[in-house]
Short mmCIF file of C-alpha atoms in Angstrom, two decimals:
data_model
loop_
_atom_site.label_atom_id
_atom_site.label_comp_id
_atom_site.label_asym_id
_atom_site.label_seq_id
_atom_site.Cartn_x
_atom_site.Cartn_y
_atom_site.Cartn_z
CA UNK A 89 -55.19 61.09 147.52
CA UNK A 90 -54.86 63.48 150.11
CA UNK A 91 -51.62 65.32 152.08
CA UNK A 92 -52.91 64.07 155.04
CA UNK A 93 -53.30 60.75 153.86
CA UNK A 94 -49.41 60.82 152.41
CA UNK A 95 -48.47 62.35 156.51
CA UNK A 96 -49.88 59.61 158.22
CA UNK A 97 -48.42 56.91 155.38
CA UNK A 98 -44.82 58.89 156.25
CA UNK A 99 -45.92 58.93 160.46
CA UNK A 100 -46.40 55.60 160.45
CA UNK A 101 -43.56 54.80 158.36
CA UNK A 102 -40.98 55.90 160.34
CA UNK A 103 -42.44 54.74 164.04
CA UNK A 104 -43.38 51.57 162.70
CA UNK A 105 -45.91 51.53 164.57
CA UNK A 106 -49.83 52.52 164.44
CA UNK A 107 -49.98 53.64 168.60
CA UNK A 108 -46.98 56.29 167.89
CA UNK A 109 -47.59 57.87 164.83
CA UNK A 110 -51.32 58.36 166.10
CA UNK A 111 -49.44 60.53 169.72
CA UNK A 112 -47.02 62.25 166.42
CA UNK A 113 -49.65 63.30 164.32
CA UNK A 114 -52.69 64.13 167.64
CA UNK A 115 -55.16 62.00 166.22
CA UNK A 116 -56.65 58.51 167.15
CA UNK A 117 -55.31 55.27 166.22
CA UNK A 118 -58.61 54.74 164.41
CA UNK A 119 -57.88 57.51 162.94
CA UNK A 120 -54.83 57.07 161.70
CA UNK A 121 -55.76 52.99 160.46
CA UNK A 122 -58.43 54.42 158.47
CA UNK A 123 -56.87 56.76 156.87
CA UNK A 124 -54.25 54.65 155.98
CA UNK A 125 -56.51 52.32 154.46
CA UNK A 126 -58.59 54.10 152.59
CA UNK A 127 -54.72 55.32 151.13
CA UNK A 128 -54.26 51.79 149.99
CA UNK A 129 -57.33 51.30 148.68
CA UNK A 130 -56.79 54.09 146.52
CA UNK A 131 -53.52 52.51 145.40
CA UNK A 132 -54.50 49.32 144.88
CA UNK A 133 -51.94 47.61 147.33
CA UNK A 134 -51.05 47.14 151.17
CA UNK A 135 -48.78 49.42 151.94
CA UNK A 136 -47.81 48.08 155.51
CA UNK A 137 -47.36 44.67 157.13
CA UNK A 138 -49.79 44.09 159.78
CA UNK A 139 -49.27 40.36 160.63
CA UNK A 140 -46.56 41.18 163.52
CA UNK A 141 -46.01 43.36 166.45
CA UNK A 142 -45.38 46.75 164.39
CA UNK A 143 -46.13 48.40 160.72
CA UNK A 144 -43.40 46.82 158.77
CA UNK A 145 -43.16 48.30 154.74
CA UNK A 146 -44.38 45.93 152.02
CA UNK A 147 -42.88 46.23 148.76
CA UNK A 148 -45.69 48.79 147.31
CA UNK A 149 -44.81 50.57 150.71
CA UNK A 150 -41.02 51.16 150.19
CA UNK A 151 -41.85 51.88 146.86
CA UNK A 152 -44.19 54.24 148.00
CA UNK A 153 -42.52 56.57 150.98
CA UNK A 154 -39.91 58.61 149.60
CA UNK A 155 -42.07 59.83 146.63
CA UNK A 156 -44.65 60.77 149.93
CA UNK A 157 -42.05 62.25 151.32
CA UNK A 158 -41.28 64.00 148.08
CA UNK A 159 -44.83 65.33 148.01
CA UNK A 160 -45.27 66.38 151.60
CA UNK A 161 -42.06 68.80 151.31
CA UNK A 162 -43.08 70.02 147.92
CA UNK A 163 -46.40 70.91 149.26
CA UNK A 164 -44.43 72.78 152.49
CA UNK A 165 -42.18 74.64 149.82
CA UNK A 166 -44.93 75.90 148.41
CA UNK A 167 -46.76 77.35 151.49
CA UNK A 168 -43.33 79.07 152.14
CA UNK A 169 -43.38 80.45 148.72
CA UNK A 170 -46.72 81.62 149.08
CA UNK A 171 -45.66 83.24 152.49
CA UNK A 172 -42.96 85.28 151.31
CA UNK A 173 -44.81 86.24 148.52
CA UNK A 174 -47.68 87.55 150.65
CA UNK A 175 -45.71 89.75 152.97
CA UNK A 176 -43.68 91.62 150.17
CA UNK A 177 -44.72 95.35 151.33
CA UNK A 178 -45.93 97.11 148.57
CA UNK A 179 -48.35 99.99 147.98
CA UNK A 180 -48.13 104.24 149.26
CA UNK A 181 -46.32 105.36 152.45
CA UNK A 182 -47.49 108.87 153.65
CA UNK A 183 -44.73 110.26 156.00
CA UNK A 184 -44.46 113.70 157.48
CA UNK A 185 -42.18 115.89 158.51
CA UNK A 186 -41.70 119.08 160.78
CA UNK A 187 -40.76 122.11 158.58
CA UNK A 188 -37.16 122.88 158.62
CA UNK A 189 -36.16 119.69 160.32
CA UNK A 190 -32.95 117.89 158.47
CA UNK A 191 -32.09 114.99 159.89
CA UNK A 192 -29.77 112.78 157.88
CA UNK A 193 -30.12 109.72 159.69
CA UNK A 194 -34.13 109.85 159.07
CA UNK A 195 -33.13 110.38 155.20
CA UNK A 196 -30.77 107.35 155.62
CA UNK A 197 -33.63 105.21 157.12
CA UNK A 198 -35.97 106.02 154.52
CA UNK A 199 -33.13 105.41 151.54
CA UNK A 200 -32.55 101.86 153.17
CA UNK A 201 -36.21 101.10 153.47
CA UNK A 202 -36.88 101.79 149.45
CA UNK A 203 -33.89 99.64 148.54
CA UNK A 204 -35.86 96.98 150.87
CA UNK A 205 -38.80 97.03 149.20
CA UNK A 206 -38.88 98.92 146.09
CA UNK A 207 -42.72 98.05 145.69
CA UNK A 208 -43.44 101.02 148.17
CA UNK A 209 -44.34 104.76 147.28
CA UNK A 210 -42.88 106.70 149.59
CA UNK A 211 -44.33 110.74 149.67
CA UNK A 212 -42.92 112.93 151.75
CA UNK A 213 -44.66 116.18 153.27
CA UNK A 214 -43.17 119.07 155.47
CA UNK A 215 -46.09 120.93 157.94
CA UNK A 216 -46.00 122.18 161.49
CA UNK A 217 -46.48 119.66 164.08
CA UNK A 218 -50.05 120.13 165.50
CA UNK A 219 -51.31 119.42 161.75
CA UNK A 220 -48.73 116.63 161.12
CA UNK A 221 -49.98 114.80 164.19
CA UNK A 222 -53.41 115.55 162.71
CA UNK A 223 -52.80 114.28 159.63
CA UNK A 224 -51.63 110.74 161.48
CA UNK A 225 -54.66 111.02 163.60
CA UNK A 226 -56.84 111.30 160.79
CA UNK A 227 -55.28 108.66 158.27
CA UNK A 228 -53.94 110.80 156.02
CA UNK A 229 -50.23 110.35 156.82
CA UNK A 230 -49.11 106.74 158.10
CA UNK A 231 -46.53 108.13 160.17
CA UNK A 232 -44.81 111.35 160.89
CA UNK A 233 -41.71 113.24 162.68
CA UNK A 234 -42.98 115.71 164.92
CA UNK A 235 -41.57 118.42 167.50
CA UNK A 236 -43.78 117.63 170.55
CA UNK A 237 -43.71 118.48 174.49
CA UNK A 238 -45.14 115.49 175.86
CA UNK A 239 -44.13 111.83 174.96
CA UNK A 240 -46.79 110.60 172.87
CA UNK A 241 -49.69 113.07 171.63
CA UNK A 242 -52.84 111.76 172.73
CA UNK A 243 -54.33 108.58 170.95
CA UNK A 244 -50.67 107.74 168.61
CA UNK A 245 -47.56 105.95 169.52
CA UNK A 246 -44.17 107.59 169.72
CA UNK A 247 -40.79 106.66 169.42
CA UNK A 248 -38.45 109.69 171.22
CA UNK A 249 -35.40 110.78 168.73
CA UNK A 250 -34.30 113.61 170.40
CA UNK A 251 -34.92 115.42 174.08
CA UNK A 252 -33.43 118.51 174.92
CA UNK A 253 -34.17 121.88 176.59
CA UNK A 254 -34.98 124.82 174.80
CA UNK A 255 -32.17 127.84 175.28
CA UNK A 256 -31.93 131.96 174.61
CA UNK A 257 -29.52 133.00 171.74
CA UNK A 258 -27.60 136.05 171.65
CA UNK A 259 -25.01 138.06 169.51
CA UNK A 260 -22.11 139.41 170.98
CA UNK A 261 -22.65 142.58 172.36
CA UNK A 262 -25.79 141.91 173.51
CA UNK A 263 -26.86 142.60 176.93
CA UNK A 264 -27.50 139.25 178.00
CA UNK A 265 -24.74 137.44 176.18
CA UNK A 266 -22.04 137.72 178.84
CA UNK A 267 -24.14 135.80 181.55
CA UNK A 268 -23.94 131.92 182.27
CA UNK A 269 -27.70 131.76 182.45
CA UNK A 270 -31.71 133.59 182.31
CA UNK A 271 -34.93 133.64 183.86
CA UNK A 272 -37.55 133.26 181.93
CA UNK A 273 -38.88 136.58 183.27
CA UNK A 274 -35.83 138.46 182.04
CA UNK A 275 -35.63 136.23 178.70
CA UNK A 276 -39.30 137.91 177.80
CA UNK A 277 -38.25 141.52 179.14
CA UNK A 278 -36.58 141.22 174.88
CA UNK A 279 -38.32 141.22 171.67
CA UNK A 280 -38.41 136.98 170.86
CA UNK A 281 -37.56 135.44 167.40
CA UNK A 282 -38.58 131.66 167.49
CA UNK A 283 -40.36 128.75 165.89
CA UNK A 284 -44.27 129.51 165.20
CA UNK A 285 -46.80 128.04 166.91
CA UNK A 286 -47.95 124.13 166.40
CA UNK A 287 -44.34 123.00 166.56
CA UNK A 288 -42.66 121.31 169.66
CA UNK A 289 -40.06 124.35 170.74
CA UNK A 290 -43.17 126.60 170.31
CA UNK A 291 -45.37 124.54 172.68
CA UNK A 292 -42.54 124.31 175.30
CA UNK A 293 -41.93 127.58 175.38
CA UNK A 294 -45.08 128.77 175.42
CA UNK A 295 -46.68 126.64 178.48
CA UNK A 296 -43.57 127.95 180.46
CA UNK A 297 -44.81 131.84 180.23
CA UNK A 298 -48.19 130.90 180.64
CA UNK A 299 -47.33 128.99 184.18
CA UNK A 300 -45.43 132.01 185.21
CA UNK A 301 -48.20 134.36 183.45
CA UNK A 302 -45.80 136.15 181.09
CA UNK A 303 -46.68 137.47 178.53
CA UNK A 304 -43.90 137.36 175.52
CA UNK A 305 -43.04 139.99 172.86
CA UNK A 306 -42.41 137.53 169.63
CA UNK A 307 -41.73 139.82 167.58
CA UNK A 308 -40.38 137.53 164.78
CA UNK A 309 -41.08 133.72 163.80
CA UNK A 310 -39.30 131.33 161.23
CA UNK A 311 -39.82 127.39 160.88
CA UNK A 312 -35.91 127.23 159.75
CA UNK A 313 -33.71 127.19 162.48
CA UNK A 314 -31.29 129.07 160.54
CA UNK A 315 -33.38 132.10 159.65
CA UNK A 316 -33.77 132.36 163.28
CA UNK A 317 -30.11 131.91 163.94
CA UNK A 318 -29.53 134.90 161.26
CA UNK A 319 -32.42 137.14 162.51
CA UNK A 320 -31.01 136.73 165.85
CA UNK A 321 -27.12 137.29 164.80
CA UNK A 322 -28.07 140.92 163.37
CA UNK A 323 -29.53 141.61 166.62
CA UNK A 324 -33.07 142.09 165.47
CA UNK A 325 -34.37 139.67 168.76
CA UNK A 326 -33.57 137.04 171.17
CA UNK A 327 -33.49 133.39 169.58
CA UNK A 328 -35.58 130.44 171.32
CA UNK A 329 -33.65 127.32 170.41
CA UNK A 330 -33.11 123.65 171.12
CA UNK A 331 -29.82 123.29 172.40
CA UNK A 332 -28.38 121.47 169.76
CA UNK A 333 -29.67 124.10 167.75
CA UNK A 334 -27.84 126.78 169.27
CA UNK A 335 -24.85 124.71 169.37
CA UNK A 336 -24.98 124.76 165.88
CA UNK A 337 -24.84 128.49 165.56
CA UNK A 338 -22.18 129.08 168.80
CA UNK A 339 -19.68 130.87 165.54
CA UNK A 340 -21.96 134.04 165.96
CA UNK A 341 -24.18 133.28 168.93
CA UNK A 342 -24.07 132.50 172.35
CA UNK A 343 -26.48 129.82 174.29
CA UNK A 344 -28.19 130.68 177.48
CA UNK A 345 -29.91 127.84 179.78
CA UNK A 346 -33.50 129.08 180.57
CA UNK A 347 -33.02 128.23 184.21
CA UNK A 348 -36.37 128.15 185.45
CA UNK A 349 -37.34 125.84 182.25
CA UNK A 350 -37.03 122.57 182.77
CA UNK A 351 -39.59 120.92 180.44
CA UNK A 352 -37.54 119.38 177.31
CA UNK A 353 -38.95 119.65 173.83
CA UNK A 354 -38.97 116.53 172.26
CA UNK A 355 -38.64 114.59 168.54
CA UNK A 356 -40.13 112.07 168.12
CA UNK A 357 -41.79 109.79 165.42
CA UNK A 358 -45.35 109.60 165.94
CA UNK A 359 -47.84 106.69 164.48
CA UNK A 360 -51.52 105.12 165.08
CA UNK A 361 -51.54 101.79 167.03
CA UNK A 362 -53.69 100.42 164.28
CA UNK A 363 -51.27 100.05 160.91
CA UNK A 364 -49.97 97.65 158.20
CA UNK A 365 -46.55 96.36 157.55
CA UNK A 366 -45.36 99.30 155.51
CA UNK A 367 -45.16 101.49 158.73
CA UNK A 368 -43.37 98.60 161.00
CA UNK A 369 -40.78 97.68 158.61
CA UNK A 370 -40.43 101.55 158.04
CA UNK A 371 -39.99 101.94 162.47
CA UNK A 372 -37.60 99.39 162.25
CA UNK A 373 -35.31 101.02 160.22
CA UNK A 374 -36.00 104.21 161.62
CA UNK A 375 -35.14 102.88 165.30
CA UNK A 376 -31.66 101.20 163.48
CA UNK A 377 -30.44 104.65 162.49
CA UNK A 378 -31.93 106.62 165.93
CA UNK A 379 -30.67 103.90 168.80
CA UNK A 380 -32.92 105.46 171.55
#
């Protein structure tokens, strides 16, 4: 006996007739008849009526249909068991992290995906950027937050968290701190305390003196945006920040718009095109707690 054999028995069943359960189920009538008969055959009984118009239930077929349709739902239950049971996530999620970078919501993403599916190893690794995306590129991390300053490094998909423009950061008392605004040639004319190079502030900053062909003095770098906040406060250089990240610090320092630098530096999550279930689950959450 065969499931088939049961969902034509059921088709037929309920059209009562041979022409319409053949159009329900897509196969021929012949089809269907044969089926059908080689089902009572098996049984040992006529199962339908043929003598009039339609398919009218004998005895043995009334007897017959709700344990088919009995079977034909158990066997569905268990493909949906099966289902769920095949895309619980489990296994090792890789996910990086720019150095210094605290971003609660990301935490709160991550928190909610492990109470999803508790199945999945989550490690977590802080680098620069440049070897972050790398490390995506290359396989070893499934998916990473990275400071960038385009939208999507070459070859990965992104997902933009944050855009803003980087700013200088001064003390009070500084020469520059009393002024609404700087050039990027009088910004560099000061000893520079910023992020090091392979993160997205960094790479903004540094394409804008190349295009004008200036030639910095960094005289100081930190991957914590607070050691460069502090370095900065004691007047030791001029801070290159995000402008949220001067915000942050506007107690003890003051923000000034690069005017002349337009280019924002960006946050973003990065990710190949190519990966499992682990990393879109993971994107979905992370896109619930970072509305773009």
């Amino acid at each position: 006996m065969e499931l088939r054999q049961l969902e034509y028995f059921v088709a037929v069943a309920e059209e009562r007739n041979f022409t319409r359960a053949a159009e329900r189920v897509h196969i021929s009538q012949s089809g269907v008849s044969a089926q059908i008969r080689g089902l009572e055959r098996e049984l040992g009984a006529e199962l339908f009526d043929r003598s009039g118009r339609g398919a009218t239930l004998t005895a043995a077929g009334r007897a017959a249909l709700e344990h088919a349709r009995a079977a034909l739902a158990a066997a569905e239950a268990v493909g949906q068991a099966v289902g769920e049971v095949a895309d619980l996530i489990r296994g090792r999620l890789a996910v990086g992290m720019v150095i210094g970078c605290t971003l609660t919501p990301l935490f709160d993403a991550l928190a909610t995906f492990h109470r999803a599916h508790p199945g999945v190893e989550i490690a977590l690794l802080e680098d620069n950027s440049d070897r972050l995306v790398e490390g995506v590129r290359a396989g070893s991390l499934d998916l990473a937050l990275v400071g960038t300053a385009s939208a999507a490094p070459e070859g990965l998909e992104a997902y933009t968290i944050i855009r803003e423009r980087i700013v200088a950061a001064v003390p009070a008392g500084h020469e520059l701190a009393g002024r609404d605004g700087v050039l990027l040639r009088e910004l560099v004319a000061y000893p520079i305390v910023c992020m090091p190079p392979g993160t997205g502030l960094r790479t903004v900053f540094d394409r804008a003196c190349a295009a004008q062909e200036l030639r910095p003095v960094i005289a100081m770098q930190a991957s914590a945006a607070d050691a460069i906040a502090d370095l900065a406060g004691r007047g030791m250089a001029v801070a290159v920040l995000s402008d949220s990240m001067a915000a942050h610090y506007g107690d003890r320092l003051t923000a000034l718009p690069i005017r002349d630098v337009d280019t924002p530096a960006l946050l973003a999550l990065v990710w190949r095109t190519a990966h499992g279930p682990a990393v879109r689950e993971l994107l979905r959450y992370a896109r619930r707690a970072f509305p773009a």
